Short mmCIF file of C-alpha atoms and ligand atoms in Angstrom, two decimals:
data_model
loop_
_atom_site.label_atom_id
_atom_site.label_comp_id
_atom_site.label_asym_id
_atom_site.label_seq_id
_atom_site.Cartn_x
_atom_site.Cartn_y
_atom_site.Cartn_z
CA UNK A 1 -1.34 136.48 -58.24
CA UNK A 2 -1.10 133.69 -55.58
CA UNK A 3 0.49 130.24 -56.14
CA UNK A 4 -2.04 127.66 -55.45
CA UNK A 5 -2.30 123.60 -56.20
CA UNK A 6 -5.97 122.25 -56.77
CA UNK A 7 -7.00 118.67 -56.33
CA UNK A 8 -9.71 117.69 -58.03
CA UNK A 9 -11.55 114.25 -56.51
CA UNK A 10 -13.18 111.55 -58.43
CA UNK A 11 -17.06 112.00 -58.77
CA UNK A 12 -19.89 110.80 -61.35
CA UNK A 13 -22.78 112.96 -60.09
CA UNK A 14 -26.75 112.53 -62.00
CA UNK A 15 -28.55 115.37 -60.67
CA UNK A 16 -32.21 116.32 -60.94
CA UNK A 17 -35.46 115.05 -60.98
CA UNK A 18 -37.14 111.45 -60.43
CA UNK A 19 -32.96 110.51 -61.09
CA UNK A 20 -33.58 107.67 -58.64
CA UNK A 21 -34.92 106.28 -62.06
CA UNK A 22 -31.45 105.81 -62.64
CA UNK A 23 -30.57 103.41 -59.87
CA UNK A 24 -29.96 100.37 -61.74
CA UNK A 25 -28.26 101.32 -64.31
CA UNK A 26 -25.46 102.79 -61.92
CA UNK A 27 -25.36 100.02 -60.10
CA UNK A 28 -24.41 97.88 -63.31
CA UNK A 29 -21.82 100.26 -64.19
CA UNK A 30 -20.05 99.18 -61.06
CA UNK A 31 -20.94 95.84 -61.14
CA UNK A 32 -23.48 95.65 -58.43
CA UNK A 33 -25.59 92.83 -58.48
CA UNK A 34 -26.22 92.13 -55.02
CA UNK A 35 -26.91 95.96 -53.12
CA UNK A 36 -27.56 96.73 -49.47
CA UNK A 37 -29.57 99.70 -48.78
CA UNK A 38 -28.94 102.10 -45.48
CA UNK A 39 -30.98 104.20 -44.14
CA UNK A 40 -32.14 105.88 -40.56
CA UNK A 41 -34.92 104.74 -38.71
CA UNK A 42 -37.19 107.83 -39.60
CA UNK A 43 -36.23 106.84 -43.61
CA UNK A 44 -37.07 102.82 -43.26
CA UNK A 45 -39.85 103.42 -45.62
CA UNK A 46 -38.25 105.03 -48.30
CA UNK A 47 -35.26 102.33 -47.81
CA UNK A 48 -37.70 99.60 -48.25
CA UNK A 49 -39.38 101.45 -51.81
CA UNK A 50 -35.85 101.55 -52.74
CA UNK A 51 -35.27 97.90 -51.88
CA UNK A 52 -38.58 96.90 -54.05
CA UNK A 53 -37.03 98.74 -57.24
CA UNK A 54 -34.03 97.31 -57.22
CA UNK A 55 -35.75 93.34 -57.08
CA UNK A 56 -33.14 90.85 -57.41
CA UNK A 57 -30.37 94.09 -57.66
CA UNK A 58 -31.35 94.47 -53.68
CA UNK A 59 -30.21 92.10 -50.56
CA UNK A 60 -31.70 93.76 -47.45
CA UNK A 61 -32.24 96.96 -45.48
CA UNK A 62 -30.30 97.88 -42.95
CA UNK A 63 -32.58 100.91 -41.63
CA UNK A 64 -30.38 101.44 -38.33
CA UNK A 65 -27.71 104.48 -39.61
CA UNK A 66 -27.17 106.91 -36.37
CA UNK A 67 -26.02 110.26 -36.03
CA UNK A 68 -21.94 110.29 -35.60
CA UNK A 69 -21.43 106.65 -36.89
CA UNK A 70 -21.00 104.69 -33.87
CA UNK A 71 -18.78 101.60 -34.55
CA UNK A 72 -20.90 99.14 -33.33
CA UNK A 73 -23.94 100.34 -35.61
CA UNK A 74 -21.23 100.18 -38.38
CA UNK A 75 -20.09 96.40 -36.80
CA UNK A 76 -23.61 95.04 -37.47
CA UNK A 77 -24.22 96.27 -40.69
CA UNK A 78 -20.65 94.52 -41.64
CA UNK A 79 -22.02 91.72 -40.50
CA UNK A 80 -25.15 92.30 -42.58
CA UNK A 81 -23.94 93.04 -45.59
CA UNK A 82 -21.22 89.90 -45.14
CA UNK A 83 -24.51 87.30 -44.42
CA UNK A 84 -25.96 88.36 -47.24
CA UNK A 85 -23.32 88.46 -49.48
CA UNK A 86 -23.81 91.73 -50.61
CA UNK A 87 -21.13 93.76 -53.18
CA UNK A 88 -22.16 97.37 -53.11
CA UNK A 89 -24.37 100.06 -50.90
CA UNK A 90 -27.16 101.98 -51.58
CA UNK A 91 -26.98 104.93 -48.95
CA UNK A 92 -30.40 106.94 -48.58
CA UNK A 93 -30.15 109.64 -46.44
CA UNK A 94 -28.78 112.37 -44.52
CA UNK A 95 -25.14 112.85 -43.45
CA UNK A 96 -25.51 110.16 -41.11
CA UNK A 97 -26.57 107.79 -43.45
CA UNK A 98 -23.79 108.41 -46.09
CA UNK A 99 -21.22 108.00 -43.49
CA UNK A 100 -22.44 104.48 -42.39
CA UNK A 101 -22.23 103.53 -46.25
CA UNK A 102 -18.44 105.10 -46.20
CA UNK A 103 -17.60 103.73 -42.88
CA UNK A 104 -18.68 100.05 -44.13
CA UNK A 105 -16.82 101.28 -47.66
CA UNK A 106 -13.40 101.94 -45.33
CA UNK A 107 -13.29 98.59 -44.30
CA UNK A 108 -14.25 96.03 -46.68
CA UNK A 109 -13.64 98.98 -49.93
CA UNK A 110 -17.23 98.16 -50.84
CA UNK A 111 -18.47 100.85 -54.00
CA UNK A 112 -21.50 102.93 -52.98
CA UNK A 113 -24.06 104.50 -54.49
CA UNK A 114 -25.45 107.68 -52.58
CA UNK A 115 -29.31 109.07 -52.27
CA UNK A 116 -28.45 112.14 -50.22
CA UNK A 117 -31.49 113.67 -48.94
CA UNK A 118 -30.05 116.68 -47.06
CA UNK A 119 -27.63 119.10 -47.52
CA UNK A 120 -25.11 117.90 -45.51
CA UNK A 121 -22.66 116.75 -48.30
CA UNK A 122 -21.01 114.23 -46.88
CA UNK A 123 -21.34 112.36 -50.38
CA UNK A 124 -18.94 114.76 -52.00
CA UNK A 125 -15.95 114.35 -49.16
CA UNK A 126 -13.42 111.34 -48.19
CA UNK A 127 -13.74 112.21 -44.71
CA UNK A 128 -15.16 110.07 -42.37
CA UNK A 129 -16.17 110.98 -38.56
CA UNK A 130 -16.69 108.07 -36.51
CA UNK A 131 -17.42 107.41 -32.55
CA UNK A 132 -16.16 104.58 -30.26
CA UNK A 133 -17.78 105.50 -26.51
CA UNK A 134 -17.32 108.91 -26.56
CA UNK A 135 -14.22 109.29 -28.53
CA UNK A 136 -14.89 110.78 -32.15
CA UNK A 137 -11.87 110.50 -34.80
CA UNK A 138 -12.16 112.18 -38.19
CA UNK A 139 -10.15 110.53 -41.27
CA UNK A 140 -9.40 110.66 -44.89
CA UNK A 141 -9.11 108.50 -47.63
CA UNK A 142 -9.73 108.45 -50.86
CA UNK A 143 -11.67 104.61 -49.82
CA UNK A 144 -14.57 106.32 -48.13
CA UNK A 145 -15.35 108.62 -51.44
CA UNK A 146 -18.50 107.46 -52.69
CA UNK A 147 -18.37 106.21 -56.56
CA UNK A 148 -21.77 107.45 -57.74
CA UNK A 149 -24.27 110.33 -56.45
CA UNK A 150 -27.33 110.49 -57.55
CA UNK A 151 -29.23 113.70 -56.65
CA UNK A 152 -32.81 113.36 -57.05
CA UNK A 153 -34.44 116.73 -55.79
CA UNK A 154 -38.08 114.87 -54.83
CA UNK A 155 -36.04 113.18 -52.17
CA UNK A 156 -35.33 116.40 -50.54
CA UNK A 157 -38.72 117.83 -50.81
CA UNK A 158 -39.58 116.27 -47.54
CA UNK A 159 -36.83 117.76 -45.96
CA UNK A 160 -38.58 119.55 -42.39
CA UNK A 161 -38.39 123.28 -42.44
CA UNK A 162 -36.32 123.44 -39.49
CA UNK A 163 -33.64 121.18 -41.35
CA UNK A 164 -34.22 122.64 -44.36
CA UNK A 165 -32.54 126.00 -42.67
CA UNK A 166 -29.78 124.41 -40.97
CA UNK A 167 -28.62 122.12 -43.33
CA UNK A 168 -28.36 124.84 -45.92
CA UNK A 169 -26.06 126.77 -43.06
CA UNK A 170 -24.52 123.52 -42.78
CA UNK A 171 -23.64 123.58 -46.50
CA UNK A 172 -23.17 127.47 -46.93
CA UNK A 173 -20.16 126.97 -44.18
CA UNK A 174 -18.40 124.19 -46.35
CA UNK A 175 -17.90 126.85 -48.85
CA UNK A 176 -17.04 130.12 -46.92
CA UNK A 177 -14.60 128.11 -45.37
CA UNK A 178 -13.17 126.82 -48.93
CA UNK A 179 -12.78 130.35 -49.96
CA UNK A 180 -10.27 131.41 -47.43
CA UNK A 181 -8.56 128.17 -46.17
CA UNK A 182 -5.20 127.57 -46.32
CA UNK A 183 -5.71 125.63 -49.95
CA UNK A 184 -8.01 128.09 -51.26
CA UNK A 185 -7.93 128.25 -55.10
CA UNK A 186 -9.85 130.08 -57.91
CA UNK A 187 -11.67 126.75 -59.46
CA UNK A 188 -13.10 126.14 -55.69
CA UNK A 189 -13.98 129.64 -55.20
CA UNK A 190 -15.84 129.83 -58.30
CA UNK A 191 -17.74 126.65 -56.70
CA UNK A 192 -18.20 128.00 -53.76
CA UNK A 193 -19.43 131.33 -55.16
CA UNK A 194 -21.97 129.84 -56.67
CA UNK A 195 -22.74 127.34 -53.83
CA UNK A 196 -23.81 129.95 -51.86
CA UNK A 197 -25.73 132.19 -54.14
CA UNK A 198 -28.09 128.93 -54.98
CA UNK A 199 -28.70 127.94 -51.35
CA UNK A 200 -29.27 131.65 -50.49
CA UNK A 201 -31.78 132.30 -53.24
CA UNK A 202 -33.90 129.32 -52.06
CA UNK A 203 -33.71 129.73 -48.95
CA UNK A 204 -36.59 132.47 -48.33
CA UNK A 205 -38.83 130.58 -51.62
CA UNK A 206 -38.59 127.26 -49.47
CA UNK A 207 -39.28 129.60 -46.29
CA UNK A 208 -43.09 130.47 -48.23
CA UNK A 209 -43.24 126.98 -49.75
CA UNK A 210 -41.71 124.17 -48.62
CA UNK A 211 -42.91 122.08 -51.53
CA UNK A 212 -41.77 124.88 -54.13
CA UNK A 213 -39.40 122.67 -56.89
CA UNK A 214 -37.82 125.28 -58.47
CA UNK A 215 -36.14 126.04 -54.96
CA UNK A 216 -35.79 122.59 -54.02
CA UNK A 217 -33.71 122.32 -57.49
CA UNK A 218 -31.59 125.39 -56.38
CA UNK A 219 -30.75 124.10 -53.06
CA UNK A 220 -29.82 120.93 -53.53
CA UNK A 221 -27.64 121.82 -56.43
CA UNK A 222 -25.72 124.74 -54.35
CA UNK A 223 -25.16 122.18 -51.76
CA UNK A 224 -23.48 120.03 -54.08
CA UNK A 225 -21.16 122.62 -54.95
CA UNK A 226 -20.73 124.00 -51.44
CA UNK A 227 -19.94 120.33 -50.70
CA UNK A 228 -17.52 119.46 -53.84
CA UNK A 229 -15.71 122.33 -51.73
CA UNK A 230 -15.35 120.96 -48.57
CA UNK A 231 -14.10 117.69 -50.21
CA UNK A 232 -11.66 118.95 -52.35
CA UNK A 233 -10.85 122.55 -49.90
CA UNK A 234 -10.07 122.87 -46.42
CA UNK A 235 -11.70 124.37 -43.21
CA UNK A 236 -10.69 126.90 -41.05
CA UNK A 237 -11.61 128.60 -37.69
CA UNK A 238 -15.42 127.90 -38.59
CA UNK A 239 -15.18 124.18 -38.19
CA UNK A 240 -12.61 124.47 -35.55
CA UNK A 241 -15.11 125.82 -33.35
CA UNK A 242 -18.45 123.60 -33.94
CA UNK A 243 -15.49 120.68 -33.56
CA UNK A 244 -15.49 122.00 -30.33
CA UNK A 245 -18.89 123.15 -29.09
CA UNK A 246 -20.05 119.86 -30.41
CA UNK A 247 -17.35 117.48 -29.17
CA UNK A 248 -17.70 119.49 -25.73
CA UNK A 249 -21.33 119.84 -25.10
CA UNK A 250 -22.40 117.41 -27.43
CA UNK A 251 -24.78 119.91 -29.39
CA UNK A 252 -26.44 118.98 -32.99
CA UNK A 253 -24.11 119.08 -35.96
CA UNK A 254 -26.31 121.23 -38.43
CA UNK A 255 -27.87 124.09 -35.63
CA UNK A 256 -24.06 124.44 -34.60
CA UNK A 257 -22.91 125.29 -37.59
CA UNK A 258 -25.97 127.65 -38.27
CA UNK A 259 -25.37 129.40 -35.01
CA UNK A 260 -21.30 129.75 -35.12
CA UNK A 261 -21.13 130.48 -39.48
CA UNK A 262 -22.26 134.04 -39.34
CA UNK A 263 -19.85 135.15 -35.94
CA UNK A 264 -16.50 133.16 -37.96
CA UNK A 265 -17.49 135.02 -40.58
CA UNK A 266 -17.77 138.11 -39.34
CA UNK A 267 -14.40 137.58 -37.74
CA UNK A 268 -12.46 136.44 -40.83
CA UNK A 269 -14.13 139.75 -42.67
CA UNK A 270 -10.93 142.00 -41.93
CA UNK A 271 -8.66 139.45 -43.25
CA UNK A 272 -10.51 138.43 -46.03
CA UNK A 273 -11.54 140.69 -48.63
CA UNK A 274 -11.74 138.68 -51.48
CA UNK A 275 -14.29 136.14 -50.06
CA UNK A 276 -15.96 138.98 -48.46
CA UNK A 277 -16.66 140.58 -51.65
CA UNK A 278 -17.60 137.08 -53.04
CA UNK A 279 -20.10 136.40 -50.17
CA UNK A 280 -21.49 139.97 -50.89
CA UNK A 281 -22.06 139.08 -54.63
CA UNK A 282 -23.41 135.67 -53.70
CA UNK A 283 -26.11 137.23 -51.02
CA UNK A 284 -26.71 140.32 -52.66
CA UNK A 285 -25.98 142.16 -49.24
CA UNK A 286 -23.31 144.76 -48.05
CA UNK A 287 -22.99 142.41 -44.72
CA UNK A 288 -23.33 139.10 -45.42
CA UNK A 289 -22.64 137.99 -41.78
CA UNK A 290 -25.32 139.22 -40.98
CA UNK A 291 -28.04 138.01 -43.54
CA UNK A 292 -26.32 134.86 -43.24
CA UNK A 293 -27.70 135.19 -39.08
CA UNK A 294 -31.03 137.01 -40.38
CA UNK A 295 -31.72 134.18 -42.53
CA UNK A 296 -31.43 131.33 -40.04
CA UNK A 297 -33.64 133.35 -37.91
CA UNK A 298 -36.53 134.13 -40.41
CA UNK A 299 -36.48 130.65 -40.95
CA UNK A 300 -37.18 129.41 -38.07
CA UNK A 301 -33.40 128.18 -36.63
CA UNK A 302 -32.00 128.39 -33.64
CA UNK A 303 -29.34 131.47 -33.42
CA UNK A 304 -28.27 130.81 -29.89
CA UNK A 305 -25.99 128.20 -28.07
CA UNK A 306 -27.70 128.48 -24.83
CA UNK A 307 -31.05 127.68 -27.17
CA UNK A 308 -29.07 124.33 -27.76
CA UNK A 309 -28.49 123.87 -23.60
CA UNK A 310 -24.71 124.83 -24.01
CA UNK A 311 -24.01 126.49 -20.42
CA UNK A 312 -22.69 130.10 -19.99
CA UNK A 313 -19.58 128.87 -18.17
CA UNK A 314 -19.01 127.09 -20.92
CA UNK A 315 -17.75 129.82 -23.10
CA UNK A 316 -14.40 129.87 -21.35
CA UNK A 317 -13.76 126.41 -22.03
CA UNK A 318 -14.52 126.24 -25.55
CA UNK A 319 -11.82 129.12 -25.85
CA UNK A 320 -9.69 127.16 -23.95
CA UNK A 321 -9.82 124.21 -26.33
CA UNK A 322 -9.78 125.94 -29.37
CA UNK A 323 -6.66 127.47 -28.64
CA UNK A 324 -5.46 123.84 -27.59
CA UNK A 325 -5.34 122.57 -31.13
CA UNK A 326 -5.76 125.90 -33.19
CA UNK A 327 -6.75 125.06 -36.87
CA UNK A 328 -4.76 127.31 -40.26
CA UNK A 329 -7.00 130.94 -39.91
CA UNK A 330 -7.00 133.44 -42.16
CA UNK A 331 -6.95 136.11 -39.07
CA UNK A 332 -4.87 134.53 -36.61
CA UNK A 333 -6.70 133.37 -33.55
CA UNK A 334 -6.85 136.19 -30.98
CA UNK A 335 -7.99 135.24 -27.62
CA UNK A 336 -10.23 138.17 -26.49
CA UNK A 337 -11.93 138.29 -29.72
CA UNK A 338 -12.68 134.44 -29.97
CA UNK A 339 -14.24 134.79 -26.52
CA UNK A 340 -16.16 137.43 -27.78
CA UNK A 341 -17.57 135.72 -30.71
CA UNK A 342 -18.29 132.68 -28.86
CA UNK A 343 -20.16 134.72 -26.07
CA UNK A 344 -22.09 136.47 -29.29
CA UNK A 345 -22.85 133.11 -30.42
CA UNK A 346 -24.05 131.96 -27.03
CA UNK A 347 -26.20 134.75 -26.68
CA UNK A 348 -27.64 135.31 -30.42
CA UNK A 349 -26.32 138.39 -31.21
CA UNK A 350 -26.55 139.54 -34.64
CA UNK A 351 -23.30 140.21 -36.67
CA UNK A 352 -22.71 143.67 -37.51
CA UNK A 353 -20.69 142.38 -40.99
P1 NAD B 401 -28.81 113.27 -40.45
O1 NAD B 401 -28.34 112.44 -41.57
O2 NAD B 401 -28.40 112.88 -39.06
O3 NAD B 401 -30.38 113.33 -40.54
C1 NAD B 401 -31.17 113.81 -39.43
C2 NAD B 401 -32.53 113.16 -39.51
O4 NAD B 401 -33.24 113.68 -40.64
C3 NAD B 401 -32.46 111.65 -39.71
O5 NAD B 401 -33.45 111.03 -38.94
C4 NAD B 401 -32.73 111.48 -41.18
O6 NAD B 401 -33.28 110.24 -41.49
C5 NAD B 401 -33.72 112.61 -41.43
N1 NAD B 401 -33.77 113.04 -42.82
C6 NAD B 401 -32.74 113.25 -43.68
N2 NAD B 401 -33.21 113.65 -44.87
C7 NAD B 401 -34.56 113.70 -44.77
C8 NAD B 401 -35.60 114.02 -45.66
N3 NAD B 401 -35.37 114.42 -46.91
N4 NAD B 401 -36.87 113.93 -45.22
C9 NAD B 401 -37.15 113.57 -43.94
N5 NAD B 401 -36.19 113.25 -43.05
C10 NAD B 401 -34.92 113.31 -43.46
O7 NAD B 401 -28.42 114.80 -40.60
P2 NAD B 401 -27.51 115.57 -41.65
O8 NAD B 401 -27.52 116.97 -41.21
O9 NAD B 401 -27.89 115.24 -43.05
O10 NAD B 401 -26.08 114.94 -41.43
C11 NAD B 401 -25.37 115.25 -40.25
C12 NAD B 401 -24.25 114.24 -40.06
O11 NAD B 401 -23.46 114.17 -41.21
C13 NAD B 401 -23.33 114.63 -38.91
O12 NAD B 401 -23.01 113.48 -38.15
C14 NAD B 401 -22.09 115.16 -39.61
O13 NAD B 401 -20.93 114.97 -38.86
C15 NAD B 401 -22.09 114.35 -40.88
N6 NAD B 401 -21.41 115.04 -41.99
C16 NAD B 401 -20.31 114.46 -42.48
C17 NAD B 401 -19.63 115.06 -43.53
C18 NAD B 401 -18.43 114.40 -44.07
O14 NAD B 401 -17.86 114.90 -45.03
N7 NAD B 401 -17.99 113.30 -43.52
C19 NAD B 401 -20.10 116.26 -44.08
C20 NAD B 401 -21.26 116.84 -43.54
C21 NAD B 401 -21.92 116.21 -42.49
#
């Protein structure tokens, strides 16, 4: 009978299919008239089918989003959306995507409209990671939220299979961690509960078929909920440590979090029974840890650091800067048995939990 404070955060969220249908009309109901679509390279194409719906609703693509928001990516699509005299975003995308749209929302408080087409969830969250050189900074504010979301699940259904898997991890760890951070709270768990067991059930369905709907549907709504938590919850050692493996060895945001999720897991179990009995409700297994592990391998994802070029003698300095700066834990952080789930992860050993 714990004491706990929830914060819910603004959202208007149309989920489902052929929702991109939609567009306009959310754009009117923030008074829109003159958008700015972002996308990534790889998505210029989609951006530009976007553009042609929206007609005169639509100023421009800016197709040049990157991975960690550099700020002069960010600078030039300011500039962009200030020549063209733009008055909302259109983000289509991936994580990287959405956070160009928020980063351009942080400084001019531009209203946004969000496509996601991953799991990454960044569209649910007021944070904002950014990178100047080689310096990244993380923020919040409530500027950065975007207004509208509109999930349409054909977006996703292009998704690669190898992303597929680790961008489900990716969301699956936004919710373990909301379960037992220092904020935790029933409303979230009962989010992230549910989070999970919708990105686990689709998970081996989309492993078959990639192009199977009815799992496309399920994952893309569990991420939403796995990512309502990790804007509204907090993180815990889980985050700590992909901050660290990927800030130190500069490894890939989603196959980090694939690799470390089951091993923080499995080392919060002890200390955390009542997301450990959630987690085996939501996976239907007696160690979740480890299906969590078996299904990133089945499908295909990396399960090893040193698969992702991280070196061996690198292990002792990612314990050494995790203690540095140690996040809230559940357990608190022991040093021989961090080192020894960091050496598990390096090597791909499978959780026993
Ligand atoms: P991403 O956005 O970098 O996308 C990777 C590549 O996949 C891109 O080329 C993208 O265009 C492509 N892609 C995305 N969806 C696709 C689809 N449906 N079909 C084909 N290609 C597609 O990767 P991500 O994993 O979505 O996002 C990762 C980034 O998001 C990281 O930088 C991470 O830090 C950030 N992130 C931020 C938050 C937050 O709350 N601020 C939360 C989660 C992730």
């Amino acid at each position: 009978m714990k004491t706990f404070t929830y914060t819910g955060l603004p959202a208007r969220v149309i989920f489902g299919f052929n929702t991109t249908s939609r567009l306009e009309t959310e754009l009117d109901n923030l008074s829109i008239s003159r958008a700015l679509v972002m996308t990534t390279p790889l998505q210029a194409e989609a951006g530009r089918r976007i553009l042609e719906q929206l007609g005169d609703k639509g100023v421009g693509l800016f197709p040049d989003a990157s991975m960690h928001t550099p700020v002069d990516v960010t600078g030039r699509a300011l500039d962009q959306f200030e020549e063209r005299g733009a008055d909302g975003i259109v983000s289509f995308g991936g994580g990287s995507t959405i956070n160009l749209g928020k980063a351009i929302a942080l400084r001019n408080d531009a209203p946004q409209v969000v496509l996601p087409t991953s799991y990454a969830g960044s569209e649910m969250t007021p944070i904002l990671g950014q990178t100047e050189g080689n310096l990244k900074t993380t923020l919040r504010s409530d500027r950065v939220l975007p207004e509208t979301v509109i999930y349409d699940v054909n977006h996703t259904m292009t998704l690669p299979s190898l992303m597929t898997v680790t961008s489900s991890m990716n969301a699956i760890a936004h919710a373990v961690e909301a379960m037992y951070a220092e904020n935790a709270n029933p409303l979230l768990s009962l989010m992230a509960e549910e989070g999970v067991r919708a990105v686990v059930r689709a998970l081996p369905k989309l492993r078959e078929n990639r192009d199977d709907k009815s799992a496309r549907y399920d994952a893309l709504y569990g991420a939403w909920l796995c990512a309502t938590c990790l804007g509204s919850g907090g993180v815990a050692l889980h985050h700590k440590l992909c901050h660290v493996l990927g800030g130190s060895f500069n490894l890939p945001h989603a196959e980090t979090h694939t690799i470390v999720l089951p091993h923080a897991l499995a080392y919060n179990a002890p200390a955390v029974p009542d997301t450990m009995m959630r987690m085996r409700r939501a996976t239907g297994s007696g160690t979740p840890a480890a299906t969590l592990f078996d299904l990133a391998r089945q499908g295909g994802a990396p399960v090893a650091l040193k698969d992702l070029g991280m070196p061996e003698s690198g292990i002792e300095l990612a314990v050494e800067t995790t203690f540095r700066n140690p996040y809230y834990n559940p357990r608190p952080f022991e040093r021989d048995a961090i080192r020894e789930i960091i050496a598990d992860a390096w090597s791909g050993k499978r959780p026993g939990r």
